[in-house]
Amino acid sequence: YCTGDSSDFITSIFNTLKTQLPGIIQRITEKQRRDSLPELSGSYPIADQQRLSRDLMESFGFDFNRGRIDVSAHPFSTGCRGDQRITTRFRESEFIEALLATAHETGHASYESGLPKEWDGLPIGQARNMCIHESQSLLFEKQVFLSRPFISFFISRIHEHLVSTERLNENDLWSAATKVQPSYIRVEADEVTYPLHVILRYEIESGLINGELEADDIPELWDTKMIKYLGLSTAGNFSDGCLQDIHWTDGSFGYFPSYTIGALNSAQLFFAIKRSFPDWQDRLANGDIAFVRNWLTTAVWSKGSSMDSQVIIEGATGKKTGADSFLKHIKERYLEDDI
């Protein structure tokens, strides 16, 4: 899943994150308690949310002549060139999670549709690995959609499709959508706490693969690491603890790191985009996503599997994957007033 990235390379990066993130999370949650975040819950008809998600995909450059969106219990992206299919999960009580999922899956679909056409059907024409794939989905979701400039552009679309949201301004929406709070469930975690969920799993599965742990050790160790990293206990609560994911039961060992390496790559890539386009905020505030797609086409999508993932990342950003850009990103986004 992270083909080309060794366990030593990943471990070194994760050691930096698990050392710094707990303190950052504490600072952010304390700041957000002072800021009293707005409440987004309400009643939002599913049909209206579906139209809103379709509108978001069109804003992101998705071609509905060559793809579609449907509903499923878990968001997903699949298909092939000319037939990109994504699914999104909707809940009537809130709308932001569906938008985030739609943005995320549109990133996956954009990468697949942007791979070199002349290499179709060949190994060299495939996506490089899941660490790159996740970087594309998270770039669309976390870096573009959750940026203040894009929210300022898209807020009118939200008001148009969900009339009851007219009570919310762009700052209300952004503040609520970027709430940080330690939680039990990985797939529901915010972008700041999420890496610690991944690191916990990576450390446990590494121990299993290396013969240092047995399956019976997992519940207690899971609880210990949850308390250490996120301040939450899962003692006796297996459904919210070690049984919440399907990865180990279906044999997908080594998958978890791709989520966080992807997040680091996305932050690193977006900093490079911002350096290339000093007017990026004005572009996003006007709904211009083409410059992002064009840059990614040249720097990432056109490479297919013609080179190692770290060669792609270094060529695009000037350095191999690291924690620095991600840590800078979350400090700027969540602690700007406190830096």
Coordinates of N, CA, C and O in Angstrom, one line a residue, residues 10-25 192 195-200 202-203 225 228-230 260 323 326-327:
I10 N 8.8 5.2 7.5 CA 7.4 5.6 8.0 C 7.5 5.7 9.6 O 7.0 6.7 10.1
T11 N 8.3 4.9 10.2 CA 8.4 4.9 11.7 C 9.0 6.2 12.1 O 8.6 6.9 13.1
S12 N 10.1 6.7 11.4 CA 10.7 7.9 11.7 C 9.8 9.1 11.6 O 9.7 10.0 12.5
I13 N 8.9 9.1 10.6 CA 8.0 10.2 10.4 C 6.9 10.1 11.5 O 6.6 11.2 12.2
F14 N 6.4 8.9 11.8 CA 5.4 8.8 12.8 C 5.9 9.1 14.2 O 5.1 9.6 15.1
N15 N 7.2 8.9 14.5 CA 7.7 9.3 15.8 C 7.7 10.8 16.0 O 7.4 11.3 17.1
T16 N 7.9 11.5 14.9 CA 7.8 13.0 15.0 C 6.4 13.4 15.3 O 6.1 14.3 16.2
L17 N 5.4 12.8 14.6 CA 4.0 13.2 14.8 C 3.5 12.8 16.2 O 2.9 13.7 16.9
K18 N 3.8 11.6 16.7 CA 3.3 11.2 18.0 C 3.9 12.0 19.1 O 3.4 12.1 20.2
T19 N 5.1 12.6 18.9 CA 5.7 13.4 19.9 C 5.1 14.8 20.0 O 4.9 15.4 21.0
Q20 N 4.7 15.3 18.8 CA 4.3 16.7 18.7 C 2.8 16.9 18.8 O 2.2 17.9 19.3
L21 N 2.0 15.9 18.2 CA 0.6 16.1 18.1 C -0.2 16.2 19.4 O -1.1 17.1 19.5
P22 N 0.1 15.4 20.4 CA -0.7 15.5 21.6 C -0.7 16.9 22.2 O -1.8 17.4 22.6
G23 N 0.4 17.6 22.2 CA 0.5 19.0 22.7 C -0.3 19.9 21.9 O -0.9 20.9 22.4
I24 N -0.1 19.8 20.6 CA -0.9 20.6 19.6 C -2.4 20.5 19.8 O -3.1 21.4 19.8
I25 N -2.8 19.2 19.9 CA -4.2 18.9 20.1 C -4.8 19.6 21.3 O -5.8 20.2 21.3
V192 N -6.5 16.5 12.6 CA -5.4 16.7 13.6 C -5.3 15.5 14.4 O -4.1 15.0 14.7
P195 N -4.0 11.2 12.6 CA -2.8 10.5 12.5 C -2.5 9.6 13.8 O -1.8 8.6 13.6
L196 N -3.0 10.0 14.9 CA -2.7 9.2 16.1 C -3.5 7.9 16.1 O -3.0 6.9 16.6
H197 N -4.7 7.9 15.5 CA -5.4 6.7 15.3 C -4.6 5.7 14.4 O -4.6 4.5 14.6
V198 N -4.0 6.3 13.3 CA -3.2 5.5 12.4 C -2.0 5.0 13.0 O -1.6 3.8 12.9
I199 N -1.3 5.8 13.8 CA 0.0 5.4 14.4 C -0.3 4.3 15.4 O 0.5 3.3 15.5
L200 N -1.3 4.4 16.2 CA -1.7 3.3 17.1 C -1.8 2.0 16.4 O -1.3 0.9 16.8
Y202 N -0.7 1.2 13.3 CA 0.6 0.8 12.7 C 1.5 0.2 13.7 O 2.2 -0.8 13.4
E203 N 1.6 0.7 14.9 CA 2.5 0.1 15.9 C 2.0 -1.3 16.3 O 2.8 -2.2 16.5
K225 N -2.6 2.6 24.4 CA -2.2 3.6 23.4 C -3.3 4.7 23.2 O -2.9 5.8 23.0
K228 N -2.8 7.0 26.0 CA -1.5 7.8 25.8 C -1.7 8.8 24.8 O -1.2 10.0 24.9
Y229 N -2.2 8.5 23.6 CA -2.3 9.4 22.5 C -3.5 10.3 22.4 O -3.3 11.5 22.0
L230 N -4.6 9.8 22.9 CA -5.8 10.6 22.7 C -6.6 10.9 24.0 O -7.6 11.5 24.0
T260 N -2.2 8.4 6.7 CA -1.4 9.5 7.2 C -0.3 10.0 6.3 O 0.0 11.2 6.2
A323 N 7.1 15.3 8.1 CA 6.0 15.8 8.9 C 5.9 17.3 9.0 O 4.9 17.8 9.4
F326 N 2.9 19.2 7.2 CA 1.6 18.9 7.8 C 1.5 19.7 9.2 O 0.5 20.3 9.5
L327 N 2.6 19.6 10.0 CA 2.5 20.3 11.2 C 2.4 21.8 11.1 O 1.7 22.5 11.8

